[in-house]
Short mmCIF file of C-alpha atoms and ligand atoms in Angstrom, two decimals:
data_model
loop_
_atom_site.label_atom_id
_atom_site.label_comp_id
_atom_site.label_asym_id
_atom_site.label_seq_id
_atom_site.Cartn_x
_atom_site.Cartn_y
_atom_site.Cartn_z
CA UNK A 2 18.46 -13.02 61.33
CA UNK A 3 20.25 -13.64 58.16
CA UNK A 4 17.08 -15.54 56.82
CA UNK A 5 14.85 -12.74 57.92
CA UNK A 6 17.05 -10.21 56.26
CA UNK A 7 17.13 -12.30 53.10
CA UNK A 8 13.23 -12.55 53.01
CA UNK A 9 13.04 -8.84 53.52
CA UNK A 10 15.33 -8.66 50.41
CA UNK A 11 13.28 -10.88 48.27
CA UNK A 12 10.15 -9.20 48.99
CA UNK A 13 11.73 -6.01 48.33
CA UNK A 14 12.86 -7.07 44.88
CA UNK A 15 9.55 -8.52 44.09
CA UNK A 16 7.91 -5.28 45.29
CA UNK A 17 10.10 -3.30 43.09
CA UNK A 18 9.49 -5.02 40.16
CA UNK A 19 5.74 -5.17 40.59
CA UNK A 20 5.96 -1.49 40.83
CA UNK A 21 7.95 -0.99 37.71
CA UNK A 22 5.42 -3.20 35.79
CA UNK A 23 2.26 -1.85 37.01
CA UNK A 24 3.05 1.77 36.79
CA UNK A 25 5.13 2.09 33.59
CA UNK A 26 3.34 4.55 31.50
CA UNK A 27 1.96 3.21 28.40
CA UNK A 28 4.37 3.52 25.39
CA UNK A 29 4.06 6.90 24.19
CA UNK A 30 2.14 8.10 21.18
CA UNK A 31 2.84 10.03 17.86
CA UNK A 32 1.62 13.57 17.37
CA UNK A 33 0.07 15.16 14.19
CA UNK A 34 3.21 16.40 12.99
CA UNK A 35 5.15 13.08 13.37
CA UNK A 36 2.88 12.03 10.36
CA UNK A 37 5.84 13.18 7.99
CA UNK A 38 8.55 11.72 9.96
CA UNK A 39 7.16 8.08 10.23
CA UNK A 40 7.69 5.47 7.33
CA UNK A 41 4.42 4.56 5.72
CA UNK A 42 2.82 2.16 3.44
CA UNK A 43 -0.43 2.41 1.87
CA UNK A 44 -0.95 -1.36 1.44
CA UNK A 45 -4.23 -1.01 -0.89
CA UNK A 46 -3.88 1.88 -3.53
CA UNK A 47 -4.54 1.66 -7.32
CA UNK A 48 -1.85 3.55 -8.96
CA UNK A 49 -2.21 3.51 -12.63
CA UNK A 50 -0.46 6.33 -14.14
CA UNK A 51 3.11 6.84 -15.66
CA UNK A 52 3.12 10.45 -14.32
CA UNK A 53 5.85 10.28 -11.93
CA UNK A 54 4.93 13.24 -10.15
CA UNK A 55 2.43 11.42 -8.10
CA UNK A 56 4.90 8.79 -6.85
CA UNK A 57 7.35 12.11 -6.22
CA UNK A 58 4.68 13.44 -3.84
CA UNK A 59 3.70 10.26 -2.02
CA UNK A 60 7.43 9.81 -1.25
CA UNK A 61 7.59 13.33 0.11
CA UNK A 62 5.25 12.47 2.61
CA UNK A 63 7.32 9.39 3.58
CA UNK A 64 4.67 6.94 2.20
CA UNK A 65 5.27 3.81 -0.03
CA UNK A 66 2.63 2.37 -2.15
CA UNK A 67 1.38 -1.21 -2.76
CA UNK A 68 -0.50 -0.78 -5.89
CA UNK A 69 -3.07 -3.55 -6.48
CA UNK A 70 -4.19 -4.86 -9.84
CA UNK A 71 -7.81 -6.02 -10.09
CA UNK A 72 -9.71 -8.07 -12.59
CA UNK A 73 -11.84 -5.05 -13.35
CA UNK A 74 -11.60 -1.80 -15.25
CA UNK A 75 -8.29 -1.96 -17.32
CA UNK A 76 -7.41 -5.05 -19.11
CA UNK A 77 -5.08 -6.95 -16.45
CA UNK A 78 -2.52 -7.19 -19.17
CA UNK A 79 -2.48 -3.25 -19.46
CA UNK A 80 -2.41 -3.19 -15.51
CA UNK A 81 0.51 -5.49 -15.37
CA UNK A 82 2.72 -3.51 -17.90
CA UNK A 83 1.90 -0.24 -16.26
CA UNK A 84 2.86 -1.70 -12.68
CA UNK A 85 6.17 -3.21 -14.05
CA UNK A 86 7.05 -0.03 -15.64
CA UNK A 87 6.66 2.07 -12.60
CA UNK A 88 8.36 -0.65 -10.56
CA UNK A 89 11.54 -0.22 -12.70
CA UNK A 90 12.07 3.48 -11.65
CA UNK A 91 10.62 3.02 -7.99
CA UNK A 92 11.84 -0.11 -6.46
CA UNK A 93 12.36 1.50 -3.10
CA UNK A 94 8.96 3.15 -3.09
CA UNK A 95 6.46 1.01 -4.94
CA UNK A 96 5.39 -2.51 -5.18
CA UNK A 97 2.38 -4.06 -6.79
CA UNK A 98 0.12 -7.24 -6.77
CA UNK A 99 -0.74 -8.73 -9.96
CA UNK A 100 -3.97 -10.48 -10.49
CA UNK A 101 -5.70 -13.01 -13.10
CA UNK A 102 -8.71 -12.94 -15.47
CA UNK A 103 -11.52 -15.51 -14.63
CA UNK A 104 -13.05 -15.30 -18.13
CA UNK A 105 -11.84 -18.90 -19.18
CA UNK A 106 -13.91 -20.55 -16.32
CA UNK A 107 -15.18 -23.96 -17.44
CA UNK A 108 -12.19 -24.32 -19.93
CA UNK A 109 -10.22 -27.47 -19.30
CA UNK A 110 -6.99 -25.40 -18.90
CA UNK A 111 -8.54 -23.00 -16.58
CA UNK A 112 -6.49 -23.49 -13.43
CA UNK A 113 -3.09 -24.05 -15.45
CA UNK A 114 -3.34 -21.07 -17.28
CA UNK A 115 -3.95 -19.31 -13.86
CA UNK A 116 -1.01 -20.75 -12.57
CA UNK A 117 0.83 -19.46 -15.37
CA UNK A 118 -0.46 -16.09 -15.14
CA UNK A 119 0.37 -16.01 -11.58
CA UNK A 120 3.86 -17.17 -12.30
CA UNK A 121 4.30 -14.43 -15.04
CA UNK A 122 3.25 -11.73 -12.61
CA UNK A 123 5.54 -12.71 -9.90
CA UNK A 124 8.61 -12.85 -12.38
CA UNK A 125 7.65 -9.53 -13.62
CA UNK A 126 8.00 -8.03 -9.98
CA UNK A 127 4.45 -8.76 -8.33
CA UNK A 128 4.80 -9.02 -4.37
CA UNK A 129 1.55 -11.24 -4.62
CA UNK A 130 -1.85 -11.70 -6.19
CA UNK A 131 -5.05 -10.22 -5.70
CA UNK A 132 -8.58 -11.64 -6.39
CA UNK A 133 -11.66 -9.79 -6.70
CA UNK A 134 -15.25 -9.90 -5.62
CA UNK A 135 -16.24 -11.04 -9.13
CA UNK A 136 -15.43 -14.28 -7.63
CA UNK A 137 -18.53 -14.95 -5.48
CA UNK A 138 -20.75 -12.11 -7.20
CA UNK A 139 -20.35 -11.94 -11.03
CA UNK A 140 -19.02 -15.28 -12.02
CA UNK A 141 -21.27 -17.99 -13.00
CA UNK A 142 -21.37 -21.71 -13.99
CA UNK A 143 -23.45 -22.44 -16.98
CA UNK A 144 -26.39 -23.55 -14.98
CA UNK A 145 -26.32 -20.22 -13.35
CA UNK A 146 -24.86 -20.96 -10.23
CA UNK A 147 -22.24 -18.46 -8.84
CA UNK A 148 -18.91 -19.56 -8.52
CA UNK A 149 -17.55 -19.13 -4.95
CA UNK A 150 -13.96 -18.60 -4.12
CA UNK A 151 -13.61 -22.31 -2.49
CA UNK A 152 -14.75 -23.65 -5.80
CA UNK A 153 -12.73 -26.55 -6.82
CA UNK A 154 -11.78 -25.20 -9.81
CA UNK A 155 -9.59 -22.75 -7.83
CA UNK A 156 -7.93 -25.63 -5.83
CA UNK A 157 -4.80 -26.10 -7.63
CA UNK A 158 -4.29 -22.32 -7.96
CA UNK A 159 -4.51 -21.88 -4.07
CA UNK A 160 -2.30 -24.82 -3.58
CA UNK A 161 0.18 -23.28 -5.81
CA UNK A 162 0.10 -20.00 -3.99
CA UNK A 163 0.55 -21.72 -0.74
CA UNK A 164 3.25 -23.88 -1.76
CA UNK A 165 5.12 -20.99 -3.30
CA UNK A 166 4.28 -18.59 -0.59
CA UNK A 167 2.76 -16.15 -2.89
CA UNK A 168 0.61 -13.78 -0.65
CA UNK A 169 -3.08 -13.58 -1.72
CA UNK A 170 -4.89 -10.46 -1.11
CA UNK A 171 -8.68 -11.48 -1.23
CA UNK A 172 -11.42 -9.20 -1.80
CA UNK A 173 -14.41 -11.40 -1.12
CA UNK A 174 -17.76 -10.19 -0.44
CA UNK A 175 -18.65 -6.89 0.32
CA UNK A 176 -19.47 -4.77 3.47
CA UNK A 177 -22.57 -6.12 5.36
CA UNK A 178 -24.29 -2.74 4.49
CA UNK A 179 -24.39 -4.41 0.88
CA UNK A 180 -27.24 -6.59 1.90
CA UNK A 181 -29.36 -3.82 3.42
CA UNK A 182 -31.39 -1.18 2.16
CA UNK A 183 -29.70 2.12 1.28
CA UNK A 184 -31.38 3.95 4.26
CA UNK A 185 -30.17 1.37 6.68
CA UNK A 186 -26.65 1.59 5.78
CA UNK A 187 -24.32 2.68 8.69
CA UNK A 188 -21.76 4.63 6.38
CA UNK A 189 -22.51 7.22 3.69
CA UNK A 190 -19.64 5.96 1.50
CA UNK A 191 -21.35 2.57 1.18
CA UNK A 192 -24.80 4.59 0.45
CA UNK A 193 -23.35 6.54 -2.34
CA UNK A 194 -21.18 3.48 -3.58
CA UNK A 195 -24.45 1.28 -3.97
CA UNK A 196 -26.77 3.94 -5.10
CA UNK A 197 -24.37 4.15 -8.09
CA UNK A 198 -23.54 0.35 -8.44
CA UNK A 199 -26.86 -1.15 -8.19
CA UNK A 200 -25.68 -4.30 -9.71
CA UNK A 201 -23.54 -4.81 -6.50
CA UNK A 202 -26.19 -3.86 -4.11
CA UNK A 203 -27.01 -7.42 -2.85
CA UNK A 204 -30.02 -6.11 -1.29
CA UNK A 205 -31.63 -5.70 -4.73
CA UNK A 206 -30.68 -9.43 -5.66
CA UNK A 207 -31.83 -11.84 -3.04
CA UNK A 208 -31.52 -14.78 -5.55
CA UNK A 209 -27.40 -14.29 -5.10
CA UNK A 210 -25.30 -15.45 -2.40
CA UNK A 211 -26.08 -14.12 0.91
CA UNK A 212 -23.30 -12.28 3.11
CA UNK A 213 -22.93 -15.40 5.19
CA UNK A 214 -21.94 -17.41 1.75
CA UNK A 215 -19.63 -15.13 0.95
CA UNK A 216 -17.79 -14.95 4.38
CA UNK A 217 -18.06 -19.05 4.58
CA UNK A 218 -16.31 -19.44 1.29
CA UNK A 219 -13.48 -17.37 2.31
CA UNK A 220 -13.37 -19.03 5.86
CA UNK A 221 -13.15 -22.37 3.81
CA UNK A 222 -9.92 -20.96 1.96
CA UNK A 223 -8.45 -20.10 5.44
CA UNK A 224 -9.31 -23.57 6.73
CA UNK A 225 -8.20 -25.39 3.72
CA UNK A 226 -4.90 -23.46 2.99
CA UNK A 227 -3.32 -22.83 6.52
CA UNK A 228 -0.08 -21.92 5.20
CA UNK A 229 -1.17 -19.49 2.70
CA UNK A 230 -0.04 -15.96 3.12
CA UNK A 231 -3.67 -14.42 3.38
CA UNK A 232 -4.76 -10.96 3.64
CA UNK A 233 -8.46 -10.23 3.46
CA UNK A 234 -9.09 -6.75 1.88
CA UNK A 235 -11.31 -4.28 3.34
CA UNK A 236 -11.23 -5.70 6.85
CA UNK A 237 -12.07 -9.02 5.53
CA UNK A 238 -15.58 -7.79 4.80
CA UNK A 239 -15.96 -8.11 8.81
CA UNK A 240 -15.67 -4.35 8.86
CA UNK A 241 -19.07 -3.98 10.69
CA UNK A 242 -17.80 -5.61 14.22
CA UNK A 243 -14.38 -5.92 15.52
CA UNK A 244 -15.63 -8.79 17.71
CA UNK A 245 -16.52 -10.89 14.47
CA UNK A 246 -13.36 -9.93 13.02
CA UNK A 247 -11.49 -11.13 16.07
CA UNK A 248 -13.23 -14.38 16.20
CA UNK A 249 -11.59 -14.95 12.57
CA UNK A 250 -8.41 -13.86 13.56
CA UNK A 251 -8.14 -15.95 16.46
CA UNK A 252 -9.42 -19.27 14.67
CA UNK A 253 -7.21 -18.47 11.50
CA UNK A 254 -3.43 -17.67 12.36
CA UNK A 255 -2.86 -17.16 8.89
CA UNK A 256 -5.42 -14.39 8.16
CA UNK A 257 -4.47 -10.90 8.18
CA UNK A 258 -6.46 -7.89 7.10
CA UNK A 259 -6.18 -4.56 5.27
CA UNK A 260 -8.43 -1.67 6.19
CA UNK A 261 -8.71 -0.13 2.94
CA UNK A 262 -11.93 1.91 2.56
CA UNK A 263 -13.30 0.72 5.87
CA UNK A 264 -11.68 2.93 8.29
CA UNK A 265 -15.09 4.76 8.65
CA UNK A 266 -16.43 1.72 10.03
CA UNK A 267 -13.98 1.35 12.89
CA UNK A 268 -14.74 5.18 13.50
CA UNK A 269 -18.31 4.27 13.75
CA UNK A 270 -17.80 1.57 16.02
CA UNK A 271 -15.58 3.66 18.29
CA UNK A 272 -18.20 6.40 18.63
CA UNK A 273 -20.07 3.44 20.32
CA UNK A 274 -17.35 2.00 22.24
CA UNK A 275 -13.87 3.68 21.97
CA UNK A 276 -12.26 1.30 24.13
CA UNK A 277 -13.36 -1.77 22.27
CA UNK A 278 -12.10 -0.68 18.97
CA UNK A 279 -8.69 0.36 20.78
CA UNK A 280 -8.36 -2.92 22.68
CA UNK A 281 -8.90 -4.61 19.27
CA UNK A 282 -6.33 -2.78 17.46
CA UNK A 283 -3.84 -3.27 20.00
CA UNK A 284 -4.43 -6.94 20.40
CA UNK A 285 -4.39 -7.81 16.93
CA UNK A 286 -1.51 -5.14 16.00
CA UNK A 287 0.55 -7.70 13.95
CA UNK A 288 -2.44 -8.71 11.77
CA UNK A 289 -3.64 -5.17 10.64
CA UNK A 290 -2.44 -3.21 7.59
CA UNK A 291 -2.82 0.52 6.85
CA UNK A 292 -4.50 0.85 3.44
CA UNK A 293 -6.76 3.20 1.73
CA UNK A 294 -8.26 1.91 -1.77
CA UNK A 295 -7.29 5.25 -3.24
CA UNK A 296 -6.58 5.74 -6.91
CA UNK A 297 -4.73 7.56 -9.46
CA UNK A 298 -4.96 6.97 -13.10
CA UNK A 299 -4.70 8.29 -16.42
CA UNK A 300 -8.67 7.19 -17.36
CA UNK A 301 -10.14 10.39 -15.33
CA UNK A 302 -7.13 12.53 -15.38
CA UNK A 303 -7.55 15.33 -12.74
CA UNK A 304 -6.04 18.43 -11.57
CA UNK A 305 -2.73 17.35 -9.85
CA UNK A 306 -3.16 19.99 -7.05
CA UNK A 307 -6.62 18.83 -6.22
CA UNK A 308 -5.61 15.44 -6.58
CA UNK A 309 -2.79 15.47 -4.26
CA UNK A 310 -4.72 17.39 -1.63
CA UNK A 311 -7.43 14.84 -1.45
CA UNK A 312 -4.80 12.35 -0.90
CA UNK A 313 -3.20 14.15 1.60
CA UNK A 314 -6.59 14.90 3.35
CA UNK A 315 -7.55 11.25 3.51
CA UNK A 316 -4.16 10.18 4.82
CA UNK A 317 -3.94 12.85 7.51
CA UNK A 318 -7.33 12.25 8.85
CA UNK A 319 -6.49 8.41 9.05
CA UNK A 320 -3.32 9.38 10.77
CA UNK A 321 -5.24 11.76 13.27
CA UNK A 322 -7.71 9.07 13.94
CA UNK A 323 -5.41 6.23 14.53
CA UNK A 324 -2.26 7.87 16.00
CA UNK A 325 -3.61 10.84 17.89
CA UNK A 326 -6.63 11.61 20.30
CA UNK A 327 -7.62 14.50 18.01
CA UNK A 328 -11.49 14.61 17.71
CA UNK A 329 -13.01 14.96 14.08
CA UNK A 330 -16.64 15.08 13.59
CA UNK A 331 -17.46 13.55 17.00
CA UNK A 332 -14.96 10.70 16.68
CA UNK A 333 -12.27 10.59 19.14
CA UNK A 334 -8.83 9.36 17.78
CA UNK A 335 -7.61 6.09 19.05
CA UNK A 336 -4.24 7.42 19.92
CA UNK A 337 -2.60 3.82 19.60
CA UNK A 338 1.13 3.42 21.08
CA UNK A 339 3.99 4.25 18.61
CA UNK A 340 4.92 0.55 18.27
CA UNK A 341 1.48 -0.42 17.20
CA UNK A 342 1.40 2.43 14.72
CA UNK A 343 4.60 1.17 13.28
CA UNK A 344 3.30 -2.47 12.71
CA UNK A 345 0.03 -1.12 11.07
CA UNK A 346 1.58 1.41 8.96
CA UNK A 347 4.63 -0.43 7.44
CA UNK A 348 6.16 -3.10 9.19
CA UNK A 349 3.45 -5.90 8.91
CA UNK A 350 3.09 -5.03 5.06
CA UNK A 351 6.95 -5.26 4.75
CA UNK A 352 6.55 -8.74 6.38
CA UNK A 353 3.81 -9.93 4.56
CA UNK A 354 4.73 -8.94 0.96
CA UNK A 355 8.16 -9.73 1.28
CA UNK A 356 10.46 -8.41 -1.41
CA UNK A 357 10.04 -10.43 -4.55
ZN1 LIG B 14 -9.28 -1.73 -4.01
#
């Protein structure tokens, strides 16, 4: 009798546990109005103005900014000066990634001068280093061959970054649309970008490295430097298919991606298969960073009110898509659980770009 009772109790306990695990409601989600309350980081922003009004504005929305220096546009020294200056007054709400120029490729001190430059950036407050698509798409050897990111000339550089645990943000390659004719591109933003930048529209330059060449060069880096803190910008140029991106995230445990300027590609895929995108975001919640590629700078000064309005709209649209189930232009929001949103919006960036 005692034994029977024990067995009954045991079954009862197991049964209740099963009930608790199977029927627990999914962690609740945020609402539209929570946007202001939740701390957020835009992990890919180009902030190049000394006008403090913009920092005040983003801070009022509970955003922090990771500003990215890039080997394009402003001279890289000037970018570093501006970033260092902004950092001095906004240590709590602003961080930046430095970069280096590749113009001395082929010189005997090429890699050692880049390492010096990286160290200088870090000493002056950078939280990591960014490399850009000019590696793979512009830089050429004297024989005309394109220099890819896995070129031996960069080996000492990446070894150094791996050893010193200096995070690398790598914008390598382009969205796959770049290799398609304009009318076959899946996103309007890509169409207008390549229309205006034909030099980067690879469909027009079949002699240049292919999409696969770009992805392979990047994957080679992940393979060779497994301890590098590696963030692939723009969904790692695998924006067109979350399953392809998932394969790389599974294969390379040190691979993380920001979603700068590629949330549209996620939206597209979620029109086709909402569950697939949502499941992907939840599965890889530790490896994804919210980011936009928005910019403010003094080169093209614009009216403060309209600029901040467009920043707000961009951030808010993304929030409604990621955090809520609001439907905008036929795209239903993913309504990701709070814990996932917290990671994507700030915890992952804080973890990867540890305070320097
Ligand atoms: Zn960018």
